[in-house]
Amino acid sequence: MTPSQCRMARAALQIGVRQLAHKAGISSMTVTRFENGHSAGAPETVDALRAALESAGVEFIPENGGGAGVRLRKVGGIDSGG
């Protein structure tokens, strides 16, 4: 998952950094640093972000010459509850 895909996925789900961070079990600063390209993200961090987004219905599309992307495979999202 690229930083751009992470931002696109959040936009598709209409969720904020804090909601994603909570669902992934990481800090919102970590999400922001990853999305802005200031940190490549530890593998376990990227895995946690990806798992949180996939559980909310995001499907990641590989580069395949056309650019990496995301799409929603089902309606839903990340709730704000804990």
Short mmCIF file of N, CA and C in Angstrom, two decimals:
data_model
loop_
_atom_site.label_atom_id
_atom_site.label_comp_id
_atom_site.label_asym_id
_atom_site.label_seq_id
_atom_site.Cartn_x
_atom_site.Cartn_y
_atom_site.Cartn_z
N MET A 1 0.85 -1.17 0.00
CA MET A 1 0.00 0.00 0.00
C MET A 1 0.89 1.24 0.00
N THR A 2 0.58 2.15 -0.88
CA THR A 2 1.33 3.41 -0.96
C THR A 2 0.65 4.48 -0.10
N PRO A 3 1.39 5.55 0.23
CA PRO A 3 0.76 6.65 0.96
C PRO A 3 -0.45 7.22 0.21
N SER A 4 -0.35 7.32 -1.11
CA SER A 4 -1.48 7.84 -1.90
C SER A 4 -2.69 6.93 -1.79
N GLN A 5 -2.46 5.62 -1.81
CA GLN A 5 -3.57 4.68 -1.67
C GLN A 5 -4.23 4.83 -0.31
N CYS A 6 -3.44 5.06 0.71
CA CYS A 6 -3.99 5.25 2.06
C CYS A 6 -4.90 6.47 2.08
N ARG A 7 -4.43 7.58 1.52
CA ARG A 7 -5.25 8.80 1.46
C ARG A 7 -6.52 8.58 0.64
N MET A 8 -6.38 7.91 -0.51
CA MET A 8 -7.55 7.65 -1.36
C MET A 8 -8.56 6.77 -0.63
N ALA A 9 -8.06 5.78 0.09
CA ALA A 9 -8.95 4.87 0.82
C ALA A 9 -9.72 5.62 1.90
N ARG A 10 -9.02 6.49 2.64
CA ARG A 10 -9.72 7.28 3.66
C ARG A 10 -10.78 8.17 3.03
N ALA A 11 -10.44 8.77 1.90
CA ALA A 11 -11.41 9.64 1.21
C ALA A 11 -12.62 8.84 0.75
N ALA A 12 -12.39 7.66 0.22
CA ALA A 12 -13.50 6.81 -0.25
C ALA A 12 -14.41 6.42 0.91
N LEU A 13 -13.81 6.17 2.07
CA LEU A 13 -14.59 5.78 3.24
C LEU A 13 -15.15 6.99 4.00
N GLN A 14 -14.70 8.17 3.64
CA GLN A 14 -15.10 9.41 4.30
C GLN A 14 -14.80 9.36 5.79
N ILE A 15 -13.55 8.99 6.10
CA ILE A 15 -13.11 8.94 7.50
C ILE A 15 -11.88 9.82 7.66
N GLY A 16 -11.65 10.22 8.89
CA GLY A 16 -10.50 11.05 9.20
C GLY A 16 -9.31 10.23 9.66
N VAL A 17 -8.21 10.93 9.82
CA VAL A 17 -6.97 10.30 10.27
C VAL A 17 -7.17 9.65 11.64
N ARG A 18 -7.85 10.34 12.54
CA ARG A 18 -8.04 9.80 13.90
C ARG A 18 -8.83 8.50 13.89
N GLN A 19 -9.88 8.44 13.06
CA GLN A 19 -10.67 7.21 12.98
C GLN A 19 -9.83 6.05 12.46
N LEU A 20 -9.05 6.30 11.42
CA LEU A 20 -8.21 5.24 10.88
C LEU A 20 -7.15 4.82 11.89
N ALA A 21 -6.53 5.78 12.55
CA ALA A 21 -5.51 5.47 13.55
C ALA A 21 -6.08 4.61 14.66
N HIS A 22 -7.27 4.97 15.13
CA HIS A 22 -7.92 4.20 16.20
C HIS A 22 -8.16 2.76 15.76
N LYS A 23 -8.73 2.60 14.57
CA LYS A 23 -9.04 1.27 14.05
C LYS A 23 -7.77 0.43 13.85
N ALA A 24 -6.68 1.08 13.43
CA ALA A 24 -5.43 0.38 13.17
C ALA A 24 -4.59 0.19 14.43
N GLY A 25 -4.95 0.87 15.51
CA GLY A 25 -4.21 0.74 16.76
C GLY A 25 -2.87 1.46 16.74
N ILE A 26 -2.80 2.58 16.01
CA ILE A 26 -1.58 3.37 15.94
C ILE A 26 -1.94 4.83 16.17
N SER A 27 -0.93 5.69 16.30
CA SER A 27 -1.21 7.10 16.55
C SER A 27 -1.61 7.82 15.26
N SER A 28 -2.37 8.88 15.42
CA SER A 28 -2.77 9.67 14.25
C SER A 28 -1.55 10.34 13.62
N MET A 29 -0.54 10.67 14.42
CA MET A 29 0.69 11.25 13.88
C MET A 29 1.39 10.25 12.96
N THR A 30 1.36 8.98 13.31
CA THR A 30 1.98 7.94 12.47
C THR A 30 1.26 7.86 11.13
N VAL A 31 -0.06 7.91 11.15
CA VAL A 31 -0.84 7.89 9.91
C VAL A 31 -0.47 9.10 9.05
N THR A 32 -0.44 10.27 9.66
CA THR A 32 -0.13 11.50 8.93
C THR A 32 1.26 11.45 8.33
N ARG A 33 2.24 11.00 9.10
CA ARG A 33 3.62 10.92 8.59
C ARG A 33 3.70 9.94 7.42
N PHE A 34 3.00 8.82 7.50
CA PHE A 34 3.01 7.85 6.40
C PHE A 34 2.35 8.45 5.16
N GLU A 35 1.17 9.03 5.32
CA GLU A 35 0.44 9.59 4.18
C GLU A 35 1.19 10.74 3.50
N ASN A 36 1.95 11.50 4.28
CA ASN A 36 2.69 12.62 3.72
C ASN A 36 4.06 12.22 3.19
N GLY A 37 4.41 10.95 3.32
CA GLY A 37 5.69 10.47 2.80
C GLY A 37 6.88 10.79 3.67
N HIS A 38 6.64 11.22 4.91
CA HIS A 38 7.73 11.53 5.82
C HIS A 38 8.30 10.28 6.48
N SER A 39 7.59 9.18 6.34
CA SER A 39 8.03 7.91 6.89
C SER A 39 7.52 6.80 5.98
N ALA A 40 8.40 5.84 5.69
CA ALA A 40 7.98 4.71 4.86
C ALA A 40 7.03 3.81 5.64
N GLY A 41 7.07 3.93 6.95
CA GLY A 41 6.21 3.10 7.78
C GLY A 41 6.82 1.73 8.01
N ALA A 42 6.87 1.33 9.25
CA ALA A 42 7.34 -0.02 9.57
C ALA A 42 6.37 -1.01 8.95
N PRO A 43 6.86 -2.17 8.53
CA PRO A 43 5.97 -3.14 7.89
C PRO A 43 4.72 -3.46 8.72
N GLU A 44 4.88 -3.56 10.04
CA GLU A 44 3.71 -3.87 10.87
C GLU A 44 2.72 -2.71 10.91
N THR A 45 3.22 -1.48 10.78
CA THR A 45 2.34 -0.31 10.74
C THR A 45 1.53 -0.29 9.45
N VAL A 46 2.21 -0.50 8.33
CA VAL A 46 1.53 -0.52 7.03
C VAL A 46 0.53 -1.67 6.99
N ASP A 47 0.91 -2.82 7.56
CA ASP A 47 -0.01 -3.96 7.61
C ASP A 47 -1.26 -3.63 8.43
N ALA A 48 -1.08 -2.92 9.56
CA ALA A 48 -2.22 -2.56 10.41
C ALA A 48 -3.14 -1.58 9.69
N LEU A 49 -2.55 -0.60 8.99
CA LEU A 49 -3.36 0.35 8.22
C LEU A 49 -4.13 -0.36 7.13
N ARG A 50 -3.44 -1.20 6.40
CA ARG A 50 -4.08 -1.92 5.29
C ARG A 50 -5.21 -2.81 5.80
N ALA A 51 -4.97 -3.53 6.90
CA ALA A 51 -5.99 -4.42 7.46
C ALA A 51 -7.22 -3.62 7.90
N ALA A 52 -7.00 -2.47 8.52
CA ALA A 52 -8.12 -1.64 8.97
C ALA A 52 -8.94 -1.15 7.77
N LEU A 53 -8.27 -0.73 6.73
CA LEU A 53 -8.97 -0.24 5.54
C LEU A 53 -9.68 -1.36 4.80
N GLU A 54 -9.03 -2.51 4.69
CA GLU A 54 -9.66 -3.65 4.02
C GLU A 54 -10.88 -4.14 4.79
N SER A 55 -10.81 -4.12 6.12
CA SER A 55 -11.96 -4.57 6.92
C SER A 55 -13.15 -3.63 6.76
N ALA A 56 -12.88 -2.39 6.35
CA ALA A 56 -13.95 -1.42 6.11
C ALA A 56 -14.47 -1.47 4.69
N GLY A 57 -13.89 -2.34 3.86
CA GLY A 57 -14.41 -2.53 2.51
C GLY A 57 -13.54 -2.01 1.38
N VAL A 58 -12.33 -1.59 1.68
CA VAL A 58 -11.43 -1.08 0.64
C VAL A 58 -10.71 -2.24 -0.03
N GLU A 59 -10.59 -2.15 -1.33
CA GLU A 59 -9.81 -3.11 -2.10
C GLU A 59 -8.69 -2.33 -2.78
N PHE A 60 -7.47 -2.80 -2.63
CA PHE A 60 -6.31 -2.13 -3.21
C PHE A 60 -6.04 -2.67 -4.60
N ILE A 61 -5.82 -1.75 -5.54
CA ILE A 61 -5.57 -2.10 -6.94
C ILE A 61 -4.08 -1.89 -7.20
N PRO A 62 -3.38 -2.93 -7.67
CA PRO A 62 -1.94 -2.79 -7.93
C PRO A 62 -1.65 -1.86 -9.10
N GLU A 63 -0.42 -1.45 -9.21
CA GLU A 63 0.03 -0.52 -10.26
C GLU A 63 -0.34 -1.02 -11.66
N ASN A 64 0.15 -2.16 -12.06
CA ASN A 64 -0.16 -2.75 -13.38
C ASN A 64 -0.10 -1.76 -14.54
N GLY A 65 0.82 -0.81 -14.47
CA GLY A 65 1.00 0.12 -15.57
C GLY A 65 0.02 1.27 -15.62
N GLY A 66 -1.05 1.20 -14.85
CA GLY A 66 -2.06 2.26 -14.90
C GLY A 66 -2.11 3.09 -13.64
N GLY A 67 -1.24 2.85 -12.72
CA GLY A 67 -1.25 3.58 -11.46
C GLY A 67 -2.01 2.82 -10.40
N ALA A 68 -1.44 2.80 -9.21
CA ALA A 68 -2.07 2.13 -8.08
C ALA A 68 -3.34 2.88 -7.69
N GLY A 69 -4.31 2.16 -7.15
CA GLY A 69 -5.56 2.80 -6.76
C GLY A 69 -6.29 2.01 -5.70
N VAL A 70 -7.51 2.43 -5.43
CA VAL A 70 -8.38 1.75 -4.47
C VAL A 70 -9.80 1.76 -5.01
N ARG A 71 -10.61 0.87 -4.48
CA ARG A 71 -12.05 0.88 -4.75
C ARG A 71 -12.74 0.27 -3.55
N LEU A 72 -14.02 0.56 -3.42
CA LEU A 72 -14.82 -0.03 -2.34
C LEU A 72 -15.47 -1.29 -2.86
N ARG A 73 -15.37 -2.36 -2.09
CA ARG A 73 -16.00 -3.60 -2.51
C ARG A 73 -17.35 -3.80 -1.84
N LYS A 74 -17.63 -3.00 -0.82
CA LYS A 74 -18.93 -3.08 -0.17
C LYS A 74 -19.22 -1.75 0.50
N VAL A 75 -20.46 -1.51 0.79
CA VAL A 75 -20.84 -0.29 1.50
C VAL A 75 -20.54 -0.51 2.97
N GLY A 76 -19.99 0.48 3.60
CA GLY A 76 -19.68 0.37 5.01
C GLY A 76 -18.59 1.36 5.36
N GLY A 77 -18.08 1.22 6.53
CA GLY A 77 -17.02 2.12 6.94
C GLY A 77 -16.52 1.75 8.31
N ILE A 78 -15.68 2.57 8.81
CA ILE A 78 -15.13 2.38 10.14
C ILE A 78 -15.97 3.19 11.09
N ASP A 79 -16.52 2.53 12.10
CA ASP A 79 -17.32 3.29 13.05
C ASP A 79 -16.40 4.05 13.99
N SER A 80 -16.95 5.05 14.65
CA SER A 80 -16.14 5.88 15.52
C SER A 80 -16.10 5.34 16.94
N GLY A 81 -16.78 4.25 17.19
CA GLY A 81 -16.79 3.66 18.52
C GLY A 81 -15.55 2.86 18.79
N GLY A 82 -15.40 2.43 20.03
CA GLY A 82 -14.20 1.70 20.38
C GLY A 82 -14.57 0.37 20.81
#
